[in-house]
JSON list of C-alpha atoms in Angstrom, two decimals:
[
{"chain": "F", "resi": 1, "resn": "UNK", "atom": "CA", "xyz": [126.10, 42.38, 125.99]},
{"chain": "F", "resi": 2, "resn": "UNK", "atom": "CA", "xyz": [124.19, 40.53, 122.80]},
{"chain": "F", "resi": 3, "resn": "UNK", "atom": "CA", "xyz": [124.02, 37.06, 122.92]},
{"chain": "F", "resi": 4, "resn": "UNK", "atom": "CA", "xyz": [125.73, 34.44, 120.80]},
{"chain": "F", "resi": 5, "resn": "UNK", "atom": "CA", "xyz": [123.55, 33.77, 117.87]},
{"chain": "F", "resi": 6, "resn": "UNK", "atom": "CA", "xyz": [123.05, 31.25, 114.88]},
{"chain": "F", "resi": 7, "resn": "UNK", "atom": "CA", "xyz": [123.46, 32.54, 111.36]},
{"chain": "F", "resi": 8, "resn": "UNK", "atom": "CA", "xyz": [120.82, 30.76, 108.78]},
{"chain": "F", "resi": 9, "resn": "UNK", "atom": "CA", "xyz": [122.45, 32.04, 105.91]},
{"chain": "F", "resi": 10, "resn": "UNK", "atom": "CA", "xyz": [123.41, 28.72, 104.82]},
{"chain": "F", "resi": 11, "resn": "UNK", "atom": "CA", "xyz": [120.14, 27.47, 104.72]},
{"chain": "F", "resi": 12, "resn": "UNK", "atom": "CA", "xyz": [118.39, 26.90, 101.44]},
{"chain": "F", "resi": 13, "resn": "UNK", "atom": "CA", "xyz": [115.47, 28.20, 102.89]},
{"chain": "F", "resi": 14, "resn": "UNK", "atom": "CA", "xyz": [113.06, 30.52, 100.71]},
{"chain": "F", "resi": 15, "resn": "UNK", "atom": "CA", "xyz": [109.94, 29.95, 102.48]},
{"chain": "F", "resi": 16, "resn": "UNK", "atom": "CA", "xyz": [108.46, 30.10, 105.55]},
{"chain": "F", "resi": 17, "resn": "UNK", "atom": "CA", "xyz": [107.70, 26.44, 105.43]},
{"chain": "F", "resi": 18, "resn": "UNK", "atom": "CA", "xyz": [111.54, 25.81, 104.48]},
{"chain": "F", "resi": 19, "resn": "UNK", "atom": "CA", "xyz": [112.78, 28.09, 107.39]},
{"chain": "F", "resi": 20, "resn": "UNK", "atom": "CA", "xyz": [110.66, 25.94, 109.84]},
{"chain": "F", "resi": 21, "resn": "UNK", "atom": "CA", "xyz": [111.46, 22.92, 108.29]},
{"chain": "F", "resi": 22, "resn": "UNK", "atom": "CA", "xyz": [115.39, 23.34, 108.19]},
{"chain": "F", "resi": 23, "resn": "UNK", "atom": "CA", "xyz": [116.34, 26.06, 109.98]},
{"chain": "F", "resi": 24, "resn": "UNK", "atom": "CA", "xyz": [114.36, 25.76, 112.89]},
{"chain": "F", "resi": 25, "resn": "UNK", "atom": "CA", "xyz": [115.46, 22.02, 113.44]},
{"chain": "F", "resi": 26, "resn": "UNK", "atom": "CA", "xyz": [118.97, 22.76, 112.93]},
{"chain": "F", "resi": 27, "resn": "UNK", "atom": "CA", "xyz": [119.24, 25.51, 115.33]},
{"chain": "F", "resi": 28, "resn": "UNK", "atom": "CA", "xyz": [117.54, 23.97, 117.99]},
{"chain": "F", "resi": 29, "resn": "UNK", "atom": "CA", "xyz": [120.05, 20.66, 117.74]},
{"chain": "F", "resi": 30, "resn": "UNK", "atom": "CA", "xyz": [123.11, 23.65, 117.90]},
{"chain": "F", "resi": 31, "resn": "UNK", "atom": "CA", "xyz": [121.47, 25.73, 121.26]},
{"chain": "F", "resi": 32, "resn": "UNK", "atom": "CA", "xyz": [120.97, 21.83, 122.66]},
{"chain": "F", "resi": 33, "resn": "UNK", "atom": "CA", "xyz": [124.45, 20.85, 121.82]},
{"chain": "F", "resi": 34, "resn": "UNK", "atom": "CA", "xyz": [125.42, 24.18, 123.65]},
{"chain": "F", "resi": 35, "resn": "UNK", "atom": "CA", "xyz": [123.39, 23.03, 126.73]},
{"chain": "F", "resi": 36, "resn": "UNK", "atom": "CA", "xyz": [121.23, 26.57, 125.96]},
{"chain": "F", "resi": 37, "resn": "UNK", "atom": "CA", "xyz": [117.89, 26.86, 127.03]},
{"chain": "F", "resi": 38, "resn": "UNK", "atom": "CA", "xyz": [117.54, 29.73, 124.31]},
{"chain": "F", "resi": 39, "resn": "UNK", "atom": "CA", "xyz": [119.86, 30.75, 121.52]},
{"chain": "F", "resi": 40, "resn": "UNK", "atom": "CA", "xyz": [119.85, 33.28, 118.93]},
{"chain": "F", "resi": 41, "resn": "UNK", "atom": "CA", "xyz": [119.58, 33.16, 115.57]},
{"chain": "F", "resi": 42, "resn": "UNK", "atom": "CA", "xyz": [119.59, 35.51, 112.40]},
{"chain": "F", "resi": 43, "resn": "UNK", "atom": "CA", "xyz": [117.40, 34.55, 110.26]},
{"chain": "F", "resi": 44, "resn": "UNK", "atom": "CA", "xyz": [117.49, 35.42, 106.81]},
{"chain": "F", "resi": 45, "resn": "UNK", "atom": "CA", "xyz": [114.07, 36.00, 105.00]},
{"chain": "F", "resi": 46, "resn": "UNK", "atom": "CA", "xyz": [113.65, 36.51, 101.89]},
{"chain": "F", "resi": 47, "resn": "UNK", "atom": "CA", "xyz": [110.85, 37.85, 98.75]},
{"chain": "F", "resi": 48, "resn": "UNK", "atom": "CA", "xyz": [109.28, 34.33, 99.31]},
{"chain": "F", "resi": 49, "resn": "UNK", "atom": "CA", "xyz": [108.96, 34.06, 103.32]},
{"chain": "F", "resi": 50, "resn": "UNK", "atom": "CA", "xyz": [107.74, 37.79, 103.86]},
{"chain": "F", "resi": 51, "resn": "UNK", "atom": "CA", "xyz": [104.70, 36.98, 100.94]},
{"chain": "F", "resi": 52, "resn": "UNK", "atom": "CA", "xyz": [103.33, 34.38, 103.91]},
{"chain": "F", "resi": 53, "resn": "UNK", "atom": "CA", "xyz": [102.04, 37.93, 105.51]},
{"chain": "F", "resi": 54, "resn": "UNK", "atom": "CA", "xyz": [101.52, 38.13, 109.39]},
{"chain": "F", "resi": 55, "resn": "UNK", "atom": "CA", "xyz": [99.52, 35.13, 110.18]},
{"chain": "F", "resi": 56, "resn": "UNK", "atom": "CA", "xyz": [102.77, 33.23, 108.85]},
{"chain": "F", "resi": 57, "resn": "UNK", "atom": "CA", "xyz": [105.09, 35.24, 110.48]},
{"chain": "F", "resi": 58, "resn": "UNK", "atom": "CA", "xyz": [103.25, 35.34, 114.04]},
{"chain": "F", "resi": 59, "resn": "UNK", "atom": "CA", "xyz": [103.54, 30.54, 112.85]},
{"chain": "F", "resi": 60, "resn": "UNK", "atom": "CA", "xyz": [107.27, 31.29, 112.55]},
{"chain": "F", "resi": 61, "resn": "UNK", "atom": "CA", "xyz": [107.59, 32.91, 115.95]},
{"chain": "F", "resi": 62, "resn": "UNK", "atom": "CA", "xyz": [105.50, 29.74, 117.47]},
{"chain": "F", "resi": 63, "resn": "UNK", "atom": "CA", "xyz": [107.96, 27.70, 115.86]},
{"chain": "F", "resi": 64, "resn": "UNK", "atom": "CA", "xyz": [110.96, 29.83, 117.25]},
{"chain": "F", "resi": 65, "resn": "UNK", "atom": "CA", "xyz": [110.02, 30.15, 120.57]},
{"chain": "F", "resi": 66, "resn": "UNK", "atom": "CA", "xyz": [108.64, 26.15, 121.18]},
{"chain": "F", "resi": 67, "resn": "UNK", "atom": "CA", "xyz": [112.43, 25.08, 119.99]},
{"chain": "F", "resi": 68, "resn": "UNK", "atom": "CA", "xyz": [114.04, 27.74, 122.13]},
{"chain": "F", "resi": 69, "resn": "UNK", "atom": "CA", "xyz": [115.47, 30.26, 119.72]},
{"chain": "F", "resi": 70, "resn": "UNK", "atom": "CA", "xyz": [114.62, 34.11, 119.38]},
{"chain": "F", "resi": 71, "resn": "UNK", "atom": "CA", "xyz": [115.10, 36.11, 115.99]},
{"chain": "F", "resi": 72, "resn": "UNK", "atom": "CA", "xyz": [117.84, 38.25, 117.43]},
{"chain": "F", "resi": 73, "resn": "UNK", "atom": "CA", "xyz": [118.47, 40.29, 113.80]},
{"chain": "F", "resi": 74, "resn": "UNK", "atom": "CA", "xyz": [117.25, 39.80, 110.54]},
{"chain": "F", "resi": 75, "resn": "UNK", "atom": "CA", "xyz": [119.05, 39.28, 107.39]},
{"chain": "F", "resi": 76, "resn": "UNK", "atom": "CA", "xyz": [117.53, 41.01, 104.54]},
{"chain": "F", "resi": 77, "resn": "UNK", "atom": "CA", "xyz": [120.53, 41.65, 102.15]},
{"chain": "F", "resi": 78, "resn": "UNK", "atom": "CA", "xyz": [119.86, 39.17, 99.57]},
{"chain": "F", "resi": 79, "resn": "UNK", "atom": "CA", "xyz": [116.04, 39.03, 99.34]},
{"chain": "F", "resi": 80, "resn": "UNK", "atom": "CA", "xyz": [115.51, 36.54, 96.49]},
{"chain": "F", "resi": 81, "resn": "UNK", "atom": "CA", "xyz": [117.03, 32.28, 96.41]},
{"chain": "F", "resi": 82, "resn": "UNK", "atom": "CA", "xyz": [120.29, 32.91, 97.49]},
{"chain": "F", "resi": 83, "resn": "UNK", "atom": "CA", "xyz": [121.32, 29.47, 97.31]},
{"chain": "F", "resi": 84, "resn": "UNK", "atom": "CA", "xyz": [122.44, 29.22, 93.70]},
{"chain": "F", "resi": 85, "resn": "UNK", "atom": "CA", "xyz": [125.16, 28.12, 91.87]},
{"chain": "F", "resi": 86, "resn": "UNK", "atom": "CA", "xyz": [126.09, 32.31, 90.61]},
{"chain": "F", "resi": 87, "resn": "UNK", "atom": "CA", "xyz": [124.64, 34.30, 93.32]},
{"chain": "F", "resi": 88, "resn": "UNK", "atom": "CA", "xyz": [126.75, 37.57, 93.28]},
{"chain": "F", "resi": 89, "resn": "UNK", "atom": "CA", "xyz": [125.17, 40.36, 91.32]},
{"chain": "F", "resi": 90, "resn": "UNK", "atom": "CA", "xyz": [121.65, 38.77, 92.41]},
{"chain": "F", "resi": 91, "resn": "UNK", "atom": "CA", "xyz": [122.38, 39.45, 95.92]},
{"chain": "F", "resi": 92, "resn": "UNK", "atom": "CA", "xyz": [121.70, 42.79, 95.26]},
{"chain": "F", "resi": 93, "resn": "UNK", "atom": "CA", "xyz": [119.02, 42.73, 93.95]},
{"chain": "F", "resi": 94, "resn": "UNK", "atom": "CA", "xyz": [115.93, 44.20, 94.56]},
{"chain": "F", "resi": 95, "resn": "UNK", "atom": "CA", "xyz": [118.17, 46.97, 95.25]},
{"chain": "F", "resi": 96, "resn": "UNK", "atom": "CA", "xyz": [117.46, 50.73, 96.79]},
{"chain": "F", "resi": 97, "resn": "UNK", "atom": "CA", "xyz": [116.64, 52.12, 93.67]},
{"chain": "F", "resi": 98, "resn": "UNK", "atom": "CA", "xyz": [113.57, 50.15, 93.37]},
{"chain": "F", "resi": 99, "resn": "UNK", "atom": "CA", "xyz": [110.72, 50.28, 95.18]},
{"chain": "F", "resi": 100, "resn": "UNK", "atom": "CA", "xyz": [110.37, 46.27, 96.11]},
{"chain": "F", "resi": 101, "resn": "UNK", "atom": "CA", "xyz": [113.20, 46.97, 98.81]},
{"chain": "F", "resi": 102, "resn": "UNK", "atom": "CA", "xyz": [111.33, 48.89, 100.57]},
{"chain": "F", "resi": 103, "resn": "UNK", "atom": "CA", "xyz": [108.17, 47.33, 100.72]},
{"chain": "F", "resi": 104, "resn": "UNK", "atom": "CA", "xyz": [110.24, 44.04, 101.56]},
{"chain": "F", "resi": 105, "resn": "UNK", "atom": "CA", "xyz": [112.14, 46.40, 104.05]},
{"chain": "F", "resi": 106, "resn": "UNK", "atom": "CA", "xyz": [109.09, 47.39, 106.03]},
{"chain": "F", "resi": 107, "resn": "UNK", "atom": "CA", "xyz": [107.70, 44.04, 105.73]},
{"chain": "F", "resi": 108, "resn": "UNK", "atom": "CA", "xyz": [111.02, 42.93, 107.02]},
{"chain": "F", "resi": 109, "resn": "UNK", "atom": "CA", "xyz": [110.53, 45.56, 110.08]},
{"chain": "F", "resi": 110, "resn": "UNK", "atom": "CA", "xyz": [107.27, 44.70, 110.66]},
{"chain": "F", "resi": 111, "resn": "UNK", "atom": "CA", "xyz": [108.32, 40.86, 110.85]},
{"chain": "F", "resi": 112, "resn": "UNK", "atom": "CA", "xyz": [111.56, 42.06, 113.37]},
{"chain": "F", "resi": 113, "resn": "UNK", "atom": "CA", "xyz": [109.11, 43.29, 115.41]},
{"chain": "F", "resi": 114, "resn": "UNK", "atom": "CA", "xyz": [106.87, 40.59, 115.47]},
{"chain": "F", "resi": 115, "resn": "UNK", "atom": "CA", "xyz": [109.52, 38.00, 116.27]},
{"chain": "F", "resi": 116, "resn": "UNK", "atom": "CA", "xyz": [111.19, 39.71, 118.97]},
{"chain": "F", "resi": 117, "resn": "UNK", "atom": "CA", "xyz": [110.52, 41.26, 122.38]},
{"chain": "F", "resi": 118, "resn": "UNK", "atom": "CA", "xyz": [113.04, 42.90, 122.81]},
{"chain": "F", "resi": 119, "resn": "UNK", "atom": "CA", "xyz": [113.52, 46.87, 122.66]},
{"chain": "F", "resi": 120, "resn": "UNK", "atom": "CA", "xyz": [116.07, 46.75, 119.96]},
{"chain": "F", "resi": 121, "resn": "UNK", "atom": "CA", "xyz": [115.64, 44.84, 116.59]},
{"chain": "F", "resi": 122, "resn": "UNK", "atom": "CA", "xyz": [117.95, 45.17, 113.89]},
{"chain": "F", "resi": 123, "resn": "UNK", "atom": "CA", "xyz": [117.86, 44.35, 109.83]},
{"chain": "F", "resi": 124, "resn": "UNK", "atom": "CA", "xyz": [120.87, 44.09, 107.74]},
{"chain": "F", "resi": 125, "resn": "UNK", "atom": "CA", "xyz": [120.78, 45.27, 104.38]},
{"chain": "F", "resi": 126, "resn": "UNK", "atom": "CA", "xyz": [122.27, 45.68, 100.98]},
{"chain": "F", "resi": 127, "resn": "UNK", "atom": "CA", "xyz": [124.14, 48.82, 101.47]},
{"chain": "F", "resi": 128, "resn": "UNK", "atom": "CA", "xyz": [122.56, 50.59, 98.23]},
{"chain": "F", "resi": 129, "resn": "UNK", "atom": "CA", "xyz": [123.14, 49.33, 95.12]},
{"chain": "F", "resi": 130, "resn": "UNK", "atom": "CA", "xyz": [126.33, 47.44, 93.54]},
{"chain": "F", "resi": 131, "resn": "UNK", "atom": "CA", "xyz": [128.67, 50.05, 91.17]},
{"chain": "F", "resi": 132, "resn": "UNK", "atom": "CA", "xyz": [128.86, 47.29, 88.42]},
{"chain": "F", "resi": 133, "resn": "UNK", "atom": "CA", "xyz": [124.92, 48.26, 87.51]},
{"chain": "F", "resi": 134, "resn": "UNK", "atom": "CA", "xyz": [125.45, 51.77, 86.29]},
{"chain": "F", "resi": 135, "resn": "UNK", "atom": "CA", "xyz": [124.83, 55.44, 87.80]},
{"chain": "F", "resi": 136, "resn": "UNK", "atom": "CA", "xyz": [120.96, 55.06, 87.07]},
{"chain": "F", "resi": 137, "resn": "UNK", "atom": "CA", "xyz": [121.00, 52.09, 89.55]},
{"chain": "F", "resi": 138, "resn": "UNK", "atom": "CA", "xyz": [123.56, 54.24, 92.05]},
{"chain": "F", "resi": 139, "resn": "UNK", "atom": "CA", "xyz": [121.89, 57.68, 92.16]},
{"chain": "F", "resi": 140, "resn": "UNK", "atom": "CA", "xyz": [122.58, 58.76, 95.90]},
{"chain": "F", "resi": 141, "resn": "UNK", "atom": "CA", "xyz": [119.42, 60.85, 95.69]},
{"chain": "F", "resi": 142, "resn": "UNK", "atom": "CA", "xyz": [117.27, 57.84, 94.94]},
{"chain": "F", "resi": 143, "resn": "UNK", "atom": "CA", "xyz": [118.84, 55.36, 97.58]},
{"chain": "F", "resi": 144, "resn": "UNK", "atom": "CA", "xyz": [118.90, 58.18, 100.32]},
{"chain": "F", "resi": 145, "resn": "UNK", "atom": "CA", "xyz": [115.24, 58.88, 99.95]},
{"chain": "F", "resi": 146, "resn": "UNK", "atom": "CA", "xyz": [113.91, 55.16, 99.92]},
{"chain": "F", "resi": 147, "resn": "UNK", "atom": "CA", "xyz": [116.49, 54.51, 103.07]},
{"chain": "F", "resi": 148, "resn": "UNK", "atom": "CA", "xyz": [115.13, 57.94, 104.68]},
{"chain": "F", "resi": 149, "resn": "UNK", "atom": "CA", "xyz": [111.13, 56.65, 104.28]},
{"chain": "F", "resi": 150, "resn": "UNK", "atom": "CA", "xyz": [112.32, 53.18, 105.89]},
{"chain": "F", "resi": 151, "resn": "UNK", "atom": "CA", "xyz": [114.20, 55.44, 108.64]},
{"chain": "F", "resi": 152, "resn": "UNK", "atom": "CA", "xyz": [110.80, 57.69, 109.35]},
{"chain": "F", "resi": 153, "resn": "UNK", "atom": "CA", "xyz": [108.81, 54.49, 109.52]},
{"chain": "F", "resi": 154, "resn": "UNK", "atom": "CA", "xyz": [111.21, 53.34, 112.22]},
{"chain": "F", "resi": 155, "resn": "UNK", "atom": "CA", "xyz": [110.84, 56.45, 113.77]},
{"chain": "F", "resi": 156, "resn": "UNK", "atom": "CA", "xyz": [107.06, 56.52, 114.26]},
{"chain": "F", "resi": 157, "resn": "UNK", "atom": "CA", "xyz": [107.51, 53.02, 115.22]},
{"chain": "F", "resi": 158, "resn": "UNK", "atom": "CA", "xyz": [109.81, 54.11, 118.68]},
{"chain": "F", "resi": 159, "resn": "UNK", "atom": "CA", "xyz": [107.52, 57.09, 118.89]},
{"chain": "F", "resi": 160, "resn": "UNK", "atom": "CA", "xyz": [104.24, 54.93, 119.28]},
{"chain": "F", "resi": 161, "resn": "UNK", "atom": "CA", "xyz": [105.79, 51.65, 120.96]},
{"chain": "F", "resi": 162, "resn": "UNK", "atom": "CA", "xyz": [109.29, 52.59, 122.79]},
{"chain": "F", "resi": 163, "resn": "UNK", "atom": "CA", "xyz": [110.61, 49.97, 120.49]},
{"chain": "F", "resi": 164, "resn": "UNK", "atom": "CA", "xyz": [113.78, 50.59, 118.01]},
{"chain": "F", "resi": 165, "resn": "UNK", "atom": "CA", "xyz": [114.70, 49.66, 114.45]},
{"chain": "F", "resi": 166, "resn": "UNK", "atom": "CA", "xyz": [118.43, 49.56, 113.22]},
{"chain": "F", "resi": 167, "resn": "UNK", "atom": "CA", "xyz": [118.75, 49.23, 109.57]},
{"chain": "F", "resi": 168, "resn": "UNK", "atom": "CA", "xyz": [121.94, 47.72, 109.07]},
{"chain": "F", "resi": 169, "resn": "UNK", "atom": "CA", "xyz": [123.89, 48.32, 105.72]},
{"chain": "F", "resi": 170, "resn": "UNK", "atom": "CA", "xyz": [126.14, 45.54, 105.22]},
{"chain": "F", "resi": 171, "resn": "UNK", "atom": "CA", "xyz": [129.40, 47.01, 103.75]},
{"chain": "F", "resi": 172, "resn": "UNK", "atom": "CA", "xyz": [130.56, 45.41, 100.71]},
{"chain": "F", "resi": 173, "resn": "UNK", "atom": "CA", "xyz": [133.65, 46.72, 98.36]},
{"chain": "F", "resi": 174, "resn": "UNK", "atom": "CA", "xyz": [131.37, 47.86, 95.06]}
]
């Protein structure tokens, strides 16, 4: 059975300063309000919190684990501010016809695994591109190939630590 976690979607939190500042805090006051001695939490990270590289990532998970809370899953759907007044369209955005998502998508791996023990991490992600951008932005070919080089990474991952990835396309109606 997974555990209960905290979402930090609603965090205005871009960096990895600003995800230790305010979501950290937060999250810590909900797991003590629960009477928890550890909680959950998905934590979205973005463009900006990934650029900190591993010795900020590796700060992060001090910061996790000293107030109690594990990165249970990432959220890497909308990788750039996603606390804006017109957010839709940008969600998307780098989407999987560019190459940015998946260097942010194996940085986001890499980060999943660095913030977690356990055997399983997961990553949620946009699931492709959004219709509204046009067929050069949708080509199946294009998407399927960047999601199948994230997929082999995974795989040589489990083969060389035990440890599994799930890439986790978040449906959405376009």
């Amino acid at each position: 059975m997974l555990p209960l976690g905290y979402s930090s979607n609603l965090h205005a939190a871009e960096t990895l300063d600003e995800v230790v500042a305010h979501v950290v805090p937060f999250a810590r006051s909900v797991r003590e309000r629960l009477g928890w001695q550890r909680m959950g939490i998905d934590l979205r990270l973005g463009l900006a919190a990934l650029a900190g590289g591993t010795a900020a990532i590796a700060a992060l998970r001090s910061a996790l684990d000293a107030a109690g809370l594990s990165a249970h899953t990432l959220n890497g759907f909308p990788l750039r501010p996603f606390q804006q007044a017109r957010v839709k369209e940008q969600a998307y955005l780098p989407d999987w016809s560019e190459a940015e998502r998946l260097r942010a998508s194996l940085d986001l791996l890499s980060a999943a695994l660095a913030l977690s023990d356990e055997p399983l991490v997961t990553i949620s992600t946009v699931p492709g591109s959004y219709r509204p951008f046009g067929p050069a932005r949708n080509d199946a070919r294009v998407i399927a190939t960047a999601l199948g080089r994230w997929a082999a990474a995974a795989a040589i991952i489990e083969r060389d630590t035990g440890r599994t990835a799930v890439l986790c396309l978040e449906p959405e109606p376009w």
